[in-house]
Amino acid sequence: MGLQLRVLGSGSSGNCSLISHGETHVLIDAGFSYREISERLVQYGLQPEQLTAVLVTHEHGDHVRSAHTISRKMKIPIFTTEGTFATALQEKPLFDWVEVFPGRSFQLGAMVFHPITLPHDAADPVGYRIECGGRVMAHMTDFGYVSSLVRESLRGCDLILLEANHDLDMLRNGPYPWSLKQRIASKLGHLSNEAMLEVLQEIAHDGLEHIVFGHLSETNNNVPLLRAQVRQTLRRMGLHELAFTIARQDQICDLLEV
Ligand SMILES: [Zn+2]
Ligand SMILES: [Zn+2]
């Protein structure tokens, strides 16, 4: 029985992944409507009733959107930091809230979740490194630069979901107002393709089986460009065998298991 990743959708307007082992099914983020998430679960042959918990990484709408509805309807707990709870969930009816402390691991089924602090313009955002039966997965989006903590958390993984938000030239020459361009490119913004490829070169190793690129900007990135950049980098590194997927906003990714 392996560690499974189902990306229900990822991009600047909505993010939701399901991490599973056996009968334990944990959502990371709920950035689509309850109905949309239910429909996408059904496409994988799963029902919302099978969910064990919802982990919300931070309070931005593309991550938190229907978390409270899922928690209430499915009677499952929401796990967030205090900062995320206070900014996005405190006022809403929830079934149960469990506080997450960056650096302090917790277990759901046989899976151990390590919350990792991320540099992002949110109250107390986290990414996750997940370990189970010797298998390791990292799930990291929404960070402006690769801190040494993030870099260490990405090492030694079998499977990674990593942000590839924007191409620097597309952002620079694109239609966004200057202030928004600055916010995205800042240390508390989002990870560029270029920065992602740089860290990929540092953390790629023979045991890395698959990498999913997520949280693409619809305006400042595009799939063929990113695919070409990734292929070129992997070729240069002699890692052309490394399988990768570019996650989409509007469709689910194939089930990945390590
Ligand atoms: Zn986001
Ligand atoms: Zn965010």
XYZ file of N, CA, C and O in Angstrom, residues 119-237:
476
model
N 7.679 31.285 3.097
C 7.708 32.747 2.960
C 6.649 33.206 1.954
O 6.812 33.051 0.744
N 5.532 33.744 2.461
C 4.394 34.115 1.611
C 3.596 35.187 2.351
O 3.619 35.233 3.580
N 2.891 36.046 1.606
C 2.180 37.154 2.255
C 0.848 36.709 2.857
O -0.218 37.142 2.443
N 0.942 35.839 3.837
C -0.233 35.336 4.545
C 0.115 35.290 6.030
O 1.271 35.485 6.412
N -0.907 35.016 6.882
C -0.705 35.142 8.329
C 0.326 34.150 8.887
O 1.200 34.532 9.642
N 0.212 32.895 8.534
C 1.176 31.893 9.030
C 1.112 30.678 8.103
O 0.644 29.608 8.496
N 1.566 30.858 6.838
C 1.380 29.805 5.836
C 2.343 28.628 6.020
O 3.466 28.807 6.493
N 1.875 27.457 5.629
C 2.718 26.257 5.699
C 2.605 25.431 4.414
O 1.606 25.491 3.702
N 3.653 24.663 4.150
C 3.614 23.579 3.180
C 3.776 22.298 3.970
O 3.927 22.336 5.193
N 3.744 21.160 3.290
C 3.843 19.892 4.019
C 4.865 18.943 3.408
O 4.986 18.833 2.185
N 5.593 18.284 4.307
C 6.380 17.114 3.939
C 5.667 15.945 4.606
O 5.338 16.019 5.807
N 5.383 14.905 3.840
C 4.562 13.810 4.361
C 5.352 12.505 4.259
O 5.892 12.201 3.191
N 5.417 11.767 5.336
C 6.160 10.506 5.333
C 5.234 9.364 5.723
O 4.357 9.523 6.580
N 5.448 8.226 5.077
C 4.590 7.078 5.358
C 5.296 5.810 4.891
O 5.587 5.679 3.698
N 5.566 4.914 5.808
C 6.173 3.630 5.461
C 7.448 3.770 4.642
O 7.651 3.010 3.687
N 8.261 4.757 4.944
C 9.528 4.926 4.241
C 9.418 5.735 2.952
O 10.422 6.032 2.308
N 8.193 6.084 2.569
C 7.989 6.904 1.374
C 7.801 8.358 1.804
O 7.216 8.639 2.858
N 8.274 9.285 0.947
C 8.235 10.706 1.324
C 7.684 11.552 0.175
O 8.077 11.380 -0.986
N 6.796 12.457 0.525
C 6.214 13.375 -0.456
C 6.318 14.797 0.090
O 6.219 15.004 1.305
N 6.543 15.770 -0.798
C 6.482 17.172 -0.374
C 5.393 17.866 -1.181
O 5.201 17.564 -2.371
N 4.679 18.774 -0.522
C 3.570 19.492 -1.159
C 3.765 20.975 -0.833
O 3.451 21.418 0.262
N 4.354 21.710 -1.785
C 4.759 23.092 -1.489
C 4.330 24.056 -2.600
O 4.856 24.002 -3.716
N 3.401 24.923 -2.288
C 3.048 26.013 -3.205
C 2.942 27.297 -2.386
O 2.866 27.253 -1.158
N 2.895 28.415 -3.083
C 2.728 29.724 -2.440
C 3.909 30.092 -1.553
O 3.787 30.169 -0.317
N 5.054 30.315 -2.188
C 6.204 30.875 -1.474
C 7.049 31.666 -2.464
O 7.172 31.313 -3.628
N 7.606 32.781 -1.941
C 8.280 33.727 -2.827
C 9.701 33.343 -3.180
O 10.226 33.753 -4.208
N 10.333 32.601 -2.291
C 11.703 32.151 -2.578
C 11.954 30.861 -1.815
O 11.175 30.492 -0.920
N 13.016 30.187 -2.190
C 13.326 28.901 -1.572
C 14.208 29.141 -0.344
O 15.409 29.356 -0.461
N 13.589 29.145 0.827
C 14.355 29.307 2.073
C 15.146 28.024 2.313
O 14.867 26.983 1.705
N 16.115 28.086 3.214
C 16.892 26.859 3.459
C 16.007 25.778 4.071
O 16.193 24.590 3.804
N 14.997 26.181 4.835
C 14.059 25.200 5.402
C 13.285 24.487 4.289
O 13.116 23.265 4.308
N 12.817 25.266 3.309
C 12.082 24.671 2.185
C 13.006 23.731 1.416
O 12.626 22.597 1.080
N 14.236 24.194 1.169
C 15.180 23.365 0.397
C 15.406 22.027 1.103
O 15.349 20.971 0.477
N 15.613 22.073 2.407
C 15.847 20.827 3.156
C 14.613 19.923 3.120
O 14.724 18.709 3.055
N 13.447 20.540 3.157
C 12.212 19.754 3.177
C 11.945 19.068 1.844
O 11.190 18.105 1.774
N 12.555 19.590 0.788
C 12.352 19.000 -0.544
C 13.345 17.877 -0.836
O 13.186 17.142 -1.804
N 14.336 17.739 0.029
C 15.374 16.726 -0.230
C 14.874 15.325 0.109
O 14.109 15.134 1.043
N 15.321 14.362 -0.677
C 15.069 12.951 -0.363
C 13.635 12.501 -0.582
O 13.215 11.481 -0.040
N 12.870 13.254 -1.376
C 11.458 12.884 -1.606
C 11.340 11.890 -2.765
O 12.130 11.898 -3.696
N 10.281 11.071 -2.706
C 9.939 10.192 -3.817
C 9.009 10.908 -4.792
O 8.969 10.593 -5.976
N 8.239 11.850 -4.263
C 7.220 12.549 -5.044
C 7.122 13.980 -4.522
O 7.138 14.203 -3.308
N 7.024 14.940 -5.450
C 6.964 16.349 -5.035
C 5.883 17.076 -5.831
O 5.774 16.887 -7.049
N 5.099 17.890 -5.146
C 4.282 18.886 -5.840
C 4.903 20.237 -5.511
O 5.049 20.592 -4.344
N 5.305 20.960 -6.548
C 6.087 22.180 -6.369
C 5.483 23.312 -7.202
O 5.054 23.095 -8.339
N 5.510 24.504 -6.617
C 4.964 25.653 -7.343
C 5.849 26.053 -8.526
O 7.073 26.078 -8.424
N 5.203 26.345 -9.654
C 5.868 26.970 -10.812
C 4.891 28.055 -11.265
O 4.088 27.856 -12.160
N 4.929 29.193 -10.596
C 3.859 30.179 -10.757
C 3.952 31.001 -12.021
O 2.966 31.165 -12.750
N 5.139 31.553 -12.279
C 5.223 32.491 -13.408
C 6.584 32.427 -14.081
O 7.580 32.076 -13.474
N 6.569 32.792 -15.348
C 7.805 33.010 -16.078
C 8.175 34.477 -15.848
O 7.320 35.363 -15.990
N 9.415 34.731 -15.479
C 9.801 36.097 -15.102
C 9.576 37.110 -16.224
O 9.087 38.213 -15.995
N 9.904 36.719 -17.463
C 9.694 37.638 -18.590
C 8.211 37.901 -18.836
O 7.805 39.030 -19.104
N 7.411 36.841 -18.744
C 5.965 37.025 -18.948
C 5.382 37.939 -17.878
O 4.522 38.765 -18.150
N 5.863 37.781 -16.642
C 5.377 38.644 -15.563
C 5.802 40.091 -15.811
O 4.984 41.016 -15.746
N 7.088 40.259 -16.148
C 7.645 41.599 -16.364
C 6.906 42.320 -17.495
O 6.535 43.477 -17.388
N 6.663 41.617 -18.597
C 6.073 42.249 -19.780
C 4.549 42.120 -19.832
O 3.924 42.562 -20.790
N 3.975 41.491 -18.817
C 2.534 41.204 -18.837
C 1.679 42.391 -18.435
O 2.182 43.482 -18.172
N 0.357 42.162 -18.352
C -0.598 43.257 -18.157
C -0.802 43.696 -16.714
O -1.501 44.682 -16.479
N -0.239 43.006 -15.729
C -0.510 43.361 -14.336
C 0.053 44.742 -14.002
O 1.097 45.132 -14.517
N -0.621 45.470 -13.104
C -0.057 46.753 -12.639
C 1.266 46.510 -11.905
O 1.488 45.430 -11.349
N 2.115 47.523 -11.909
C 3.453 47.381 -11.361
C 3.444 46.878 -9.916
O 4.234 46.024 -9.528
N 2.490 47.406 -9.107
C 2.455 47.016 -7.691
C 2.193 45.514 -7.539
O 2.793 44.850 -6.693
N 1.317 44.982 -8.383
C 1.000 43.548 -8.301
C 2.180 42.713 -8.798
O 2.519 41.676 -8.215
N 2.837 43.195 -9.850
C 4.038 42.496 -10.342
C 5.076 42.401 -9.227
O 5.709 41.369 -9.028
N 5.239 43.513 -8.501
C 6.217 43.526 -7.407
C 5.832 42.545 -6.304
O 6.682 41.861 -5.749
N 4.539 42.505 -5.999
C 4.075 41.607 -4.937
C 4.356 40.148 -5.308
O 4.869 39.372 -4.509
N 4.028 39.795 -6.553
C 4.212 38.403 -6.995
C 5.693 38.013 -6.993
O 6.063 36.920 -6.590
N 6.533 38.946 -7.447
C 7.963 38.639 -7.572
C 8.717 38.783 -6.257
O 9.887 38.413 -6.169
N 8.050 39.302 -5.221
C 8.748 39.561 -3.951
C 9.063 38.258 -3.226
O 8.589 37.188 -3.601
N 9.820 38.392 -2.130
C 10.200 37.223 -1.334
C 8.991 36.602 -0.642
O 9.029 35.471 -0.170
N 7.888 37.354 -0.571
C 6.675 36.813 0.049
C 5.600 36.544 -1.006
O 4.415 36.451 -0.697
N 6.015 36.446 -2.266
C 5.051 36.246 -3.345
C 4.981 34.795 -3.783
O 4.693 33.905 -2.970
N 5.253 34.602 -5.073
C 5.129 33.260 -5.657
C 6.419 32.853 -6.351
O 7.189 33.694 -6.817
N 6.613 31.546 -6.490
C 7.865 31.029 -7.047
C 7.835 31.057 -8.585
O 6.889 30.558 -9.198
N 8.870 31.640 -9.165
C 8.964 31.688 -10.630
C 9.433 30.343 -11.174
O 10.009 29.527 -10.449
N 9.208 30.137 -12.467
C 9.734 28.929 -13.127
C 11.240 28.850 -12.928
O 11.794 27.777 -12.662
N 11.891 30.002 -13.065
C 13.354 30.040 -12.994
C 13.841 29.591 -11.606
O 14.765 28.782 -11.499
N 13.205 30.134 -10.550
C 13.612 29.765 -9.186
C 13.292 28.297 -8.913
O 14.041 27.590 -8.223
N 12.158 27.839 -9.457
C 11.782 26.435 -9.274
C 12.817 25.519 -9.920
O 13.251 24.521 -9.333
N 13.246 25.867 -11.144
C 14.218 25.025 -11.849
C 15.562 25.008 -11.126
O 16.260 23.992 -11.114
N 15.888 26.134 -10.515
C 17.141 26.207 -9.764
C 17.124 25.236 -8.580
O 18.065 24.465 -8.379
N 16.019 25.240 -7.839
C 15.970 24.338 -6.676
C 15.824 22.889 -7.129
O 16.360 21.971 -6.512
N 15.132 22.696 -8.247
C 14.988 21.329 -8.773
C 16.363 20.709 -9.033
O 16.606 19.544 -8.732
N 17.262 21.513 -9.554
C 18.604 21.004 -9.845
C 19.344 20.618 -8.565
O 20.178 19.727 -8.568
N 19.015 21.318 -7.479
C 19.686 20.998 -6.210
C 19.110 19.765 -5.541
O 19.827 19.010 -4.898
N 17.798 19.565 -5.679
C 17.177 18.517 -4.848
C 16.852 17.231 -5.625
O 16.504 16.222 -5.018
N 16.968 17.278 -6.966
C 16.664 16.071 -7.750
C 17.672 14.976 -7.392
O 18.845 15.244 -7.184
N 17.198 13.760 -7.281
C 18.080 12.627 -6.971
C 17.464 11.382 -7.615
O 16.312 11.421 -8.059
N 18.222 10.315 -7.625
C 17.773 9.103 -8.327
C 16.451 8.556 -7.799
O 15.690 7.955 -8.540
N 16.184 8.754 -6.510
C 14.973 8.200 -5.922
C 13.718 9.007 -6.226
O 12.605 8.554 -5.962
N 13.889 10.204 -6.770
C 12.718 11.047 -7.077
C 11.995 10.454 -8.282
O 12.551 10.358 -9.369
N 10.746 10.021 -8.050
C 10.028 9.295 -9.105
C 9.178 10.206 -9.983
O 9.004 9.947 -11.169
N 8.602 11.228 -9.364
C 7.672 12.054 -10.135
C 7.589 13.432 -9.499
O 7.664 13.564 -8.290
N 7.441 14.432 -10.341
C 7.278 15.779 -9.821
C 6.086 16.435 -10.529
O 5.918 16.289 -11.742
N 5.248 17.083 -9.734
C 4.086 17.782 -10.284
C 4.325 19.280 -10.127
O 4.675 19.738 -9.038
N 4.176 20.029 -11.197
C 4.305 21.480 -11.123
C 2.906 22.068 -11.022
O 2.030 21.738 -11.822
N 2.716 22.927 -10.024
C 1.375 23.441 -9.762
C 1.340 24.939 -9.576
O 2.369 25.624 -9.663
N 0.139 25.430 -9.303
C -0.121 26.839 -9.031
C 0.370 27.742 -10.160
O 0.905 28.832 -9.918
N 0.185 27.310 -11.417
C 0.573 28.153 -12.556
C -0.357 29.366 -12.648
O -1.567 29.252 -12.455
N 0.213 30.512 -12.940
C -0.574 31.706 -13.207
C -1.180 31.589 -14.601
O -0.502 31.175 -15.539
N -2.456 31.954 -14.713
C -3.094 31.895 -16.040
C -2.577 33.000 -16.943
O -2.601 32.885 -18.164
N -2.109 34.092 -16.325
C -1.677 35.263 -17.091
C -0.181 35.248 -17.379
O 0.261 35.685 -18.438
N 0.607 34.764 -16.419
C 2.058 34.929 -16.500
C 2.838 33.621 -16.674
O 4.027 33.556 -16.353
N 2.142 32.599 -17.137
C 2.827 31.338 -17.378
C 2.043 30.597 -18.451
O 0.872 30.930 -18.702
N 2.651 29.645 -19.094
C 1.856 28.753 -19.927
C 2.503 27.381 -20.003
O 3.708 27.223 -19.812
N 1.650 26.393 -20.244
C 2.066 24.997 -20.125
C 3.172 24.630 -21.122
O 4.187 24.061 -20.715
N 3.044 24.966 -22.425
C 4.125 24.579 -23.350
C 5.474 25.209 -22.988
O 6.515 24.550 -23.080
N 5.447 26.462 -22.539
C 6.695 27.138 -22.154
C 7.336 26.428 -20.960
O 8.524 26.092 -20.973
N 6.527 26.171 -19.927
C 7.053 25.508 -18.734
C 7.571 24.116 -19.077
O 8.645 23.711 -18.632
N 6.804 23.387 -19.902
C 7.217 22.036 -20.276
C 8.590 22.082 -20.954
O 9.472 21.280 -20.653
N 8.763 23.047 -21.864
C 10.036 23.170 -22.589
C 11.174 23.506 -21.608
O 12.266 22.935 -21.690
N 10.903 24.400 -20.660
C 11.938 24.785 -19.687
C 12.336 23.592 -18.811
O 13.521 23.374 -18.539
N 11.327 22.824 -18.387
C 11.608 21.670 -17.523
C 12.400 20.617 -18.296
O 13.406 20.096 -17.813
N 11.955 20.335 -19.526
C 12.651 19.312 -20.333
C 14.105 19.688 -20.561
O 15.001 18.851 -20.438
N 14.322 20.955 -20.877
C 15.682 21.425 -21.135
C 16.565 21.240 -19.891
O 17.690 20.750 -19.980
N 16.007 21.611 -18.733
C 16.772 21.477 -17.480
C 17.063 20.014 -17.172
O 18.183 19.653 -16.818
N 16.054 19.161 -17.306
C 16.243 17.744 -16.978
C 17.255 17.105 -17.924
O 18.088 16.293 -17.511
N 17.193 17.493 -19.200
C 18.144 16.962 -20.183
C 19.560 17.355 -19.785
O 20.477 16.545 -19.792
N 19.724 18.623 -19.445
C 21.043 19.122 -19.065
C 21.593 18.378 -17.847
O 22.780 18.153 -17.708
N 20.674 17.978 -16.968
C 21.098 17.282 -15.754
C 21.238 15.778 -15.957
O 21.559 15.048 -15.017
